[in-house]
GROMACS .gro file of C-alpha atoms in nm:
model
  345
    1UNK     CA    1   7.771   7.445  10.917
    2UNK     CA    2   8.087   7.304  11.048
    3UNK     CA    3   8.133   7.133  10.751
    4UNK     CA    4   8.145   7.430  10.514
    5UNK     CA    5   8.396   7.625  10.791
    6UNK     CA    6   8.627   7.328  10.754
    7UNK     CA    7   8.590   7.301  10.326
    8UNK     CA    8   8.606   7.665  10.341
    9UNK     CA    9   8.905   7.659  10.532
   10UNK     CA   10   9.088   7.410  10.330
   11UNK     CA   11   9.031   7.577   9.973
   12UNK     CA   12   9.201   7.878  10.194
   13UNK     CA   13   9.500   7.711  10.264
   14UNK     CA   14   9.520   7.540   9.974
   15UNK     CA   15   9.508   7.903   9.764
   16UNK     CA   16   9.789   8.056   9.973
   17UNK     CA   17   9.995   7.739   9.956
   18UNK     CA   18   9.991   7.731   9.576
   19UNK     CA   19  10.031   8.118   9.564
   20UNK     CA   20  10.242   8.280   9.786
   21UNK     CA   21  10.596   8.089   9.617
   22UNK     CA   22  10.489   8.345   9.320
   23UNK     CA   23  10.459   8.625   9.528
   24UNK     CA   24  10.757   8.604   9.713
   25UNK     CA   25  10.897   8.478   9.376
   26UNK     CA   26  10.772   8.851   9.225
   27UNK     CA   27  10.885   9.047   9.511
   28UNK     CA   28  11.221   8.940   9.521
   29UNK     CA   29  11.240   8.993   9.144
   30UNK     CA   30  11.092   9.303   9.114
   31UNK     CA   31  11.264   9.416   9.405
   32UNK     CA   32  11.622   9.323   9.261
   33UNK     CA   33  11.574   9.464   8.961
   34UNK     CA   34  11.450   9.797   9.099
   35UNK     CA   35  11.758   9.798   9.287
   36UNK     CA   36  12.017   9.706   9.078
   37UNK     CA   37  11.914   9.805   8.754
   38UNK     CA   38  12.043  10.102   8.554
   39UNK     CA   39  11.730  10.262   8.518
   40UNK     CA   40  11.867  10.613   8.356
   41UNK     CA   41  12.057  10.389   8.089
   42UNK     CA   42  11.726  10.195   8.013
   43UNK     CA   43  11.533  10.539   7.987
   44UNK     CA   44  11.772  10.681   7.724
   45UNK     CA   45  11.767  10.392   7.489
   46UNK     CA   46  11.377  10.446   7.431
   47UNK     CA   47  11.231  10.576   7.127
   48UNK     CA   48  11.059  10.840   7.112
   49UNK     CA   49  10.818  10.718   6.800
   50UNK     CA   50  10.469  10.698   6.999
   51UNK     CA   51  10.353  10.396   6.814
   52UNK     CA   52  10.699  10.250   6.872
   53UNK     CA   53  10.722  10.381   7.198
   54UNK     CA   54  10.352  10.207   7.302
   55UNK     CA   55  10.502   9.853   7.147
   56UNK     CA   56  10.791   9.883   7.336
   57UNK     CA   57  10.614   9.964   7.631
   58UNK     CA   58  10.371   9.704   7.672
   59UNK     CA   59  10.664   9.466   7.665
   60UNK     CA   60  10.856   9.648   7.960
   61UNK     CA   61  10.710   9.439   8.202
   62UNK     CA   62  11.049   9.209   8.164
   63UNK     CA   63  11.277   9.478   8.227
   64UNK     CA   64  11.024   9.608   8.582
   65UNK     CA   65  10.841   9.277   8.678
   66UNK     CA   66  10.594   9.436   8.889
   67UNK     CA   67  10.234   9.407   8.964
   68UNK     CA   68   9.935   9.696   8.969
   69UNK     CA   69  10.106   9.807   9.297
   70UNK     CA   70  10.420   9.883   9.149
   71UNK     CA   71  10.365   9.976   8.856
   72UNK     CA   72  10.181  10.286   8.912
   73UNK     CA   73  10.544  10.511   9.067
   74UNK     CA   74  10.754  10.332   8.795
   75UNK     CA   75  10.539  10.493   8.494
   76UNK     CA   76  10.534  10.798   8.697
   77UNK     CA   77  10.916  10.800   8.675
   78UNK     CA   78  10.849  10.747   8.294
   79UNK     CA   79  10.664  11.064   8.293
   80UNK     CA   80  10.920  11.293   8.499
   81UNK     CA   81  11.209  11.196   8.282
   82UNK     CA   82  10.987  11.293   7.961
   83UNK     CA   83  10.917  11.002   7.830
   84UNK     CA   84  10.655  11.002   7.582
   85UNK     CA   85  10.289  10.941   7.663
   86UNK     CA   86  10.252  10.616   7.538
   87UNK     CA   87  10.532  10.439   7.670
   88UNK     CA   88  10.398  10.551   8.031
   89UNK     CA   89  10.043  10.461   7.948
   90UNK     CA   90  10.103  10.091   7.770
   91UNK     CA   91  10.377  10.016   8.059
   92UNK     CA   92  10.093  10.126   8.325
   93UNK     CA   93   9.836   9.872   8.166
   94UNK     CA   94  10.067   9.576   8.017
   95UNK     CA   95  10.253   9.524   8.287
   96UNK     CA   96  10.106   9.386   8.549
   97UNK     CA   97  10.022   9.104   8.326
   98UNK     CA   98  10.309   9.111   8.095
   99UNK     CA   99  10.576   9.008   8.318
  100UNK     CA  100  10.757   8.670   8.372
  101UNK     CA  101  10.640   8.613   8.720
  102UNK     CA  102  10.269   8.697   8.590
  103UNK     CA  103  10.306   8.484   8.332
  104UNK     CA  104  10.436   8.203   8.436
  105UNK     CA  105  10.141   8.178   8.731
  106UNK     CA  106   9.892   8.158   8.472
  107UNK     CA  107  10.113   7.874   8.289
  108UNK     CA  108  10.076   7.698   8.650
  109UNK     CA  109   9.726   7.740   8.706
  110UNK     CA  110   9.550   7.701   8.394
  111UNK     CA  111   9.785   7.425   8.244
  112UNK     CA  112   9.500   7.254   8.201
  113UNK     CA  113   9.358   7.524   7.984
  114UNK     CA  114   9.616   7.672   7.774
  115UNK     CA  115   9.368   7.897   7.577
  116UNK     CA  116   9.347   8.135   7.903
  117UNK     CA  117   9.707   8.179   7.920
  118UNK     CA  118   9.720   8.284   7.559
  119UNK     CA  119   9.442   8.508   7.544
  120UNK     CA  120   9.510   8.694   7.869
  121UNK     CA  121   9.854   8.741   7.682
  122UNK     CA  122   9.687   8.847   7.337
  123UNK     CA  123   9.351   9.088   7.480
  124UNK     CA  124   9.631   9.286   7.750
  125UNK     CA  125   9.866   9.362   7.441
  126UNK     CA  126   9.625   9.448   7.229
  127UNK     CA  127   9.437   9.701   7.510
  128UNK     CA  128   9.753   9.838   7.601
  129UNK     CA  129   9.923   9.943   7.303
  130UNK     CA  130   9.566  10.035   7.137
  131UNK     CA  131   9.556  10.309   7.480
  132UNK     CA  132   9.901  10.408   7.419
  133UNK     CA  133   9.874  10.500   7.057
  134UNK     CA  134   9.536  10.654   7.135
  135UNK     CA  135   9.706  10.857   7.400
  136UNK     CA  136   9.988  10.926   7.219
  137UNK     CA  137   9.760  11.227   6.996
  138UNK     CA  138   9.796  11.438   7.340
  139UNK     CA  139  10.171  11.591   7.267
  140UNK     CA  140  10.169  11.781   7.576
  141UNK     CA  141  10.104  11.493   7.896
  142UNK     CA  142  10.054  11.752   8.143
  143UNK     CA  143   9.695  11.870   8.112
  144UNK     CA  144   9.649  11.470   8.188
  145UNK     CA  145   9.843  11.467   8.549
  146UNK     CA  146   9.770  11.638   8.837
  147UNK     CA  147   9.868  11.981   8.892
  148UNK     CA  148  10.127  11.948   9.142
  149UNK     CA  149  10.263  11.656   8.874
  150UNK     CA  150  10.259  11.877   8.618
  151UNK     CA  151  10.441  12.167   8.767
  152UNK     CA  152  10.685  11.922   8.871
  153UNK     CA  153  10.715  11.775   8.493
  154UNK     CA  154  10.756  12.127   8.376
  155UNK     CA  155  11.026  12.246   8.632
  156UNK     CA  156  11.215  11.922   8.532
  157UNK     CA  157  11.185  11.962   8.208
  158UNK     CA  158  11.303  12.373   8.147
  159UNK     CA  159  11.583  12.276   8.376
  160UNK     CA  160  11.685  11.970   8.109
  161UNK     CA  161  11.629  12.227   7.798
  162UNK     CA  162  11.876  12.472   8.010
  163UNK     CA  163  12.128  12.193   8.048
  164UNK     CA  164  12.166  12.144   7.696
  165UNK     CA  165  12.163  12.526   7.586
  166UNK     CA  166  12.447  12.558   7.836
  167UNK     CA  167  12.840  12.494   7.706
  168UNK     CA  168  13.035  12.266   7.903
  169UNK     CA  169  13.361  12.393   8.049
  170UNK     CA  170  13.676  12.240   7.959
  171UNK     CA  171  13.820  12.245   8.294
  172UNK     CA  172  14.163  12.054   8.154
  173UNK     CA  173  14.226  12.366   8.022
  174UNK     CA  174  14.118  12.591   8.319
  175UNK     CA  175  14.312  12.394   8.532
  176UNK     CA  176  14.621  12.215   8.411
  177UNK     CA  177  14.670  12.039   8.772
  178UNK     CA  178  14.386  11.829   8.713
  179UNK     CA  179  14.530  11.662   8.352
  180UNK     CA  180  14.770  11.509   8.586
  181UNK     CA  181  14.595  11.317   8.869
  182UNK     CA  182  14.291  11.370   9.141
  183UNK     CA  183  14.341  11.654   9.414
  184UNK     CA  184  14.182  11.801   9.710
  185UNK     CA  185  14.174  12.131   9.859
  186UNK     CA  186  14.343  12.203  10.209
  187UNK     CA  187  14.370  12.539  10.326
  188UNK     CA  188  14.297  12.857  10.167
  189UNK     CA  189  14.517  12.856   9.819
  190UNK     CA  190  14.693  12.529   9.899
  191UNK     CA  191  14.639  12.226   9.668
  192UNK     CA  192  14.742  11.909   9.820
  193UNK     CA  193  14.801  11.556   9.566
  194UNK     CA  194  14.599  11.254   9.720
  195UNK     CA  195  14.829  10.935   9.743
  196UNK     CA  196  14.732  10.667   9.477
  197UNK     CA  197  14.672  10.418   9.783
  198UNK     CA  198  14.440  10.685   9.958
  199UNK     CA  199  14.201  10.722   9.630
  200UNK     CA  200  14.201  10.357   9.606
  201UNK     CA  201  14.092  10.271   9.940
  202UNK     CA  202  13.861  10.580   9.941
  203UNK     CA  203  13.687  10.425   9.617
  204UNK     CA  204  13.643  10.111   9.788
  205UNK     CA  205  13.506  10.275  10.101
  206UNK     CA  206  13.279  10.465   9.847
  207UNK     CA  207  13.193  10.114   9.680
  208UNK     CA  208  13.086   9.927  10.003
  209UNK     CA  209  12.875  10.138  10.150
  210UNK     CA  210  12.684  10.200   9.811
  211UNK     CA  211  12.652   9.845   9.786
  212UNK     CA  212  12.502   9.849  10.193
  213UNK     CA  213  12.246  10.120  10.090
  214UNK     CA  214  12.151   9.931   9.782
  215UNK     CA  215  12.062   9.608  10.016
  216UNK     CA  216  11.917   9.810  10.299
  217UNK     CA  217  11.700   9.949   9.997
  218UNK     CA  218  11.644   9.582   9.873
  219UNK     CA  219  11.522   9.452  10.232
  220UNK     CA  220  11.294   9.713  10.274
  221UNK     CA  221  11.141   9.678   9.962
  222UNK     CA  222  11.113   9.336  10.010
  223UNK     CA  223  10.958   9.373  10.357
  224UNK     CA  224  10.730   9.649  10.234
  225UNK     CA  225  10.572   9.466   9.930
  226UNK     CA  226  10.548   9.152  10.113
  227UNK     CA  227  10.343   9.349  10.365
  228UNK     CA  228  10.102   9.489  10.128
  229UNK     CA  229  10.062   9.226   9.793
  230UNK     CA  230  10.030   8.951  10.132
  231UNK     CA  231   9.802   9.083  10.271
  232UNK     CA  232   9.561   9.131   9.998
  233UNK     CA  233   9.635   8.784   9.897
  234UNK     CA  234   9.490   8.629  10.217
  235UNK     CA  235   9.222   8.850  10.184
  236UNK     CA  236   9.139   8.753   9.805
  237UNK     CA  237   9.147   8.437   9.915
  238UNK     CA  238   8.945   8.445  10.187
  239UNK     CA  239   8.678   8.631   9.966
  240UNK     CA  240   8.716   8.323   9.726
  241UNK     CA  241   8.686   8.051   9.935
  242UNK     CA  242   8.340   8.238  10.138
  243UNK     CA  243   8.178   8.268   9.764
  244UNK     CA  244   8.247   7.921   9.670
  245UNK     CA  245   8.131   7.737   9.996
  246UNK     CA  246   7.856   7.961  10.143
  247UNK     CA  247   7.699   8.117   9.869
  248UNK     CA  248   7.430   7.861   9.725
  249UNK     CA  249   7.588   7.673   9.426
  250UNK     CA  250   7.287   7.747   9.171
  251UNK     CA  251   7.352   8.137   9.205
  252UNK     CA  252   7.681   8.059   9.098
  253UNK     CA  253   7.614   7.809   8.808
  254UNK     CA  254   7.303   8.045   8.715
  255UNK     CA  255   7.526   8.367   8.661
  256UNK     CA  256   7.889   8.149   8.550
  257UNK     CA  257   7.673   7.967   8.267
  258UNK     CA  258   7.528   8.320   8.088
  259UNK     CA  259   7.781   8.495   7.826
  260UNK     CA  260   7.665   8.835   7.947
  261UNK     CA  261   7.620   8.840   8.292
  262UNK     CA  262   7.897   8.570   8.357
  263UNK     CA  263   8.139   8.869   8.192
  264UNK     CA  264   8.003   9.119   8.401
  265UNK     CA  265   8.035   8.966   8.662
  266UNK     CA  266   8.366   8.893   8.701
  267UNK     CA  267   8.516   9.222   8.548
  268UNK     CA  268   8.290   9.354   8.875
  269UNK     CA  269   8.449   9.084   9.103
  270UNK     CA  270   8.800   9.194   8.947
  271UNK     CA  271   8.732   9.562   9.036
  272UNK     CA  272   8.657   9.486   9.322
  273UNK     CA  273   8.874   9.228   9.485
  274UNK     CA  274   9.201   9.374   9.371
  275UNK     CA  275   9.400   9.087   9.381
  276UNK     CA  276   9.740   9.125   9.264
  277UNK     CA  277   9.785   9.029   8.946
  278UNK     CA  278  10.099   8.726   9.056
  279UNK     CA  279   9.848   8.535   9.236
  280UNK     CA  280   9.517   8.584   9.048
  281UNK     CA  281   9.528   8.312   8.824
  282UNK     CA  282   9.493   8.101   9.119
  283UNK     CA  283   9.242   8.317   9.271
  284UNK     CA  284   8.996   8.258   9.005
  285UNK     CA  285   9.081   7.922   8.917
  286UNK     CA  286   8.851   7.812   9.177
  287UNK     CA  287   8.557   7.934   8.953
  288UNK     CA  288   8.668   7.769   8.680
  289UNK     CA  289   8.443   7.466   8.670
  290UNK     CA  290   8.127   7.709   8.705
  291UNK     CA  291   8.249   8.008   8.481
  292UNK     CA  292   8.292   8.041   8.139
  293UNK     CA  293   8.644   8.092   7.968
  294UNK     CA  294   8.572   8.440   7.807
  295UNK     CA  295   8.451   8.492   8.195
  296UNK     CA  296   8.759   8.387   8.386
  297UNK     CA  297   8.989   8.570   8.054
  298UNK     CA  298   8.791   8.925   8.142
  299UNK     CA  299   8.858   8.836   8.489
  300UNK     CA  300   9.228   8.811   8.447
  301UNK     CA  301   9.239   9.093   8.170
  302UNK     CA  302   9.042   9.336   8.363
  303UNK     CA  303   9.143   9.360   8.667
  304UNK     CA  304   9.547   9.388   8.672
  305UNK     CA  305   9.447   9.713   8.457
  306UNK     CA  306   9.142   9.879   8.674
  307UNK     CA  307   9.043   9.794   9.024
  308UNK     CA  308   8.996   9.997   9.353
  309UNK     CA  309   9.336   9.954   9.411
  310UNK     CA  310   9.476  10.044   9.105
  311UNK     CA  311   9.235  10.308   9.060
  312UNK     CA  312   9.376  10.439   9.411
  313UNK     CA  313   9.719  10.453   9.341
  314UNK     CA  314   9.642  10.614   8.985
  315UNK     CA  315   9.499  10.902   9.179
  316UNK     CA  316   9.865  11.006   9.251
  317UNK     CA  317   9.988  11.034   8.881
  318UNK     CA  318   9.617  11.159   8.701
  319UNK     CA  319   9.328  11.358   8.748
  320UNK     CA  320   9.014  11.190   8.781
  321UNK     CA  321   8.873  11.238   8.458
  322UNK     CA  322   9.164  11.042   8.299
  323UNK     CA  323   9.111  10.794   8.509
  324UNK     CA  324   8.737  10.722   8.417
  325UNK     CA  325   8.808  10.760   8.038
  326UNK     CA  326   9.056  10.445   8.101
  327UNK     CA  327   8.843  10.247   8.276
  328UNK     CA  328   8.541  10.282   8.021
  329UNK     CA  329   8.775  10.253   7.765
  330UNK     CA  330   8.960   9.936   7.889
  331UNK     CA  331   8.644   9.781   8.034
  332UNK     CA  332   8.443   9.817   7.659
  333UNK     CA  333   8.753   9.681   7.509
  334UNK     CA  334   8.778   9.378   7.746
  335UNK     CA  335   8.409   9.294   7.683
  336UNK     CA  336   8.377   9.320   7.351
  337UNK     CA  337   8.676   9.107   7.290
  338UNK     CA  338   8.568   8.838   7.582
  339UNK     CA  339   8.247   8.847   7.414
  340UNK     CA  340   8.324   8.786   7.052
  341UNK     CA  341   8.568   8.499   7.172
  342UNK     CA  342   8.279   8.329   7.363
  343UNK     CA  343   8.057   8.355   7.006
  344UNK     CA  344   8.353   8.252   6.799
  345UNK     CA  345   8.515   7.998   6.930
   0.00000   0.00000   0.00000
């Protein structure tokens, strides 16, 4: 007994050593680019083709490296600036997996196997911009989100179609003071000229402590994530470690070795873990000697898309119903293609 505490302790350690540089590695990324990124700009240079729109999406992972906890409020942004359906929906799915950080993980931990890397790559594009184009038929998003979400979507978006019905003043020729400089009002009927010195060292003022909110914003991001991706990694990799040391080895081999069951299995195990998708490679590279490929591939496909977690945090954006036609949707798709792989090749 001792001896399976101490091997299950070191396949522990030996998880979060290899994983947590990626994790801190994501969360500083994700959390730069968050901060610092013009997101408005990015918004506006979308298309608004669906089919497009879903291709584009499933690659915007590079542009908001985050995992299935982040992803979740940044296509819910996507939806409140009016973005169309299946940029929000192929973002959602691709990119936890279709992301640098993601990516290059799996490049670490299955170098070994280089046929994992590429299908995880080829099955979560396909799924994601298949789901996008499919929801793409529903014009109209809002019957999709939840109520309060779609009030809010349609407040936002009669107050954008009165912004653009309305002229915009020409206040150079309202107010010929302002052709000639910047001014501010003193008293009652009084306009005083600012000094050229005082704007400048105003703007700078105006500059700095922009740039302090932005990195106050940045550390608590950082902090935040940290807090919540580490400690589901510990606890993934506790679960990982238990199953390989105390649960009898010929369960394992028994239910790894079928094509069926070992598929199952692990899309259940993804579900249910809810790892984060940066350190999941190395999560379920520990099976990898008693699993089949197409088993560890579903694993890796499946679960950065639909867990608890995920499934959780969905909750916010959708009503439930959407939610379970995604999951049966994505989990027939990730079978069937797992499946035909394992037959194939």
């Amino acid at each position: 007994m001792d001896h399976q505490i101490y091997s299950a302790l070191t396949l522990f350690i030996s998880l979060l050593v290899e994983a947590m540089p990626f994790l801190l590695f994501g969360v500083l990324l994700s959390s730069s680019l968050i901060v610092f990124l013009d997101e408005g700009k990015l918004i506006e240079m979308l298309p608004s083709n669906p089919i497009l729109g879903a291709f584009i999406g499933s690659f915007f992972g590079f542009c908001f490296p985050v995992c299935e906890c982040g992803n979740v409020p940044v296509a819910r942004r996507f939806l409140l600036q009016g973005l169309p359906t299946s940029v929000a929906i192929s973002f959602l799915l691709a990119a936890p997996t279709i992301n640098p950080v993601v990516l290059w993980s799996t490049y670490v931990a299955f170098r070994g196997q280089p046929e994992v890397f590429w299908l995880r790559i080829i099955f979560s594009l396909t799924i994601a911009m298949t789901l996008g184009c499919l929801f793409s038929l529903q014009k109209d998003c809002r019957p999709l989100l939840k109520p309060s979400l779609a009030k809010r979507l349609t407040v936002l978006l009669d107050a954008k179609a009165q912004a653009k019905s309305k002229p915009v003043n020409n206040l150079s020729n309202s107010y010929s003071l302002l052709q000639s400089g910047s001014f501010i009002l003193g008293q009652p009927g009084q306009v005083i000229k600012m000094d050229d010195a005082l704007l400048k060292a105003e703007e700078e003022k105006q500059k700095k402590e922009a740039l302090g909110r932005k990195f106050n914003l940045f550390i608590e991001n950082v902090t935040q994530e940290l807090r919540d991706l580490g400690g589901v990694l510990i606890l993934g990799s506790a679960i990982a470690s238990t199953i390989q040391v105390f649960i009898p080895r010929e369960i394992i081999l028994n239910i790894g070795q079928d094509t069926v069951t070992s598929i199952i299995a692990m899309m259940v195990l993804a579900s249910v873990v809810s790892i984060c998708s940066t350190v999941d490679s190395f999560f379920v590279l520990s099976f990898s000697s008693t699993f089949t490929t197409a088993s560890l591939v579903a694993f890796l496909v499946f679960g950065p898309m639909i867990d608890i977690k995920a499934m959780g945090l969905m909750l916010s954006i959708f009503k439930p119903r959407m939610i379970f036609y995604l999951m049966v949707i994505i989990a027939q798709f990730t079978f069937i293609f797992t499946l035909s792989y394992s037959y194939f090749f």
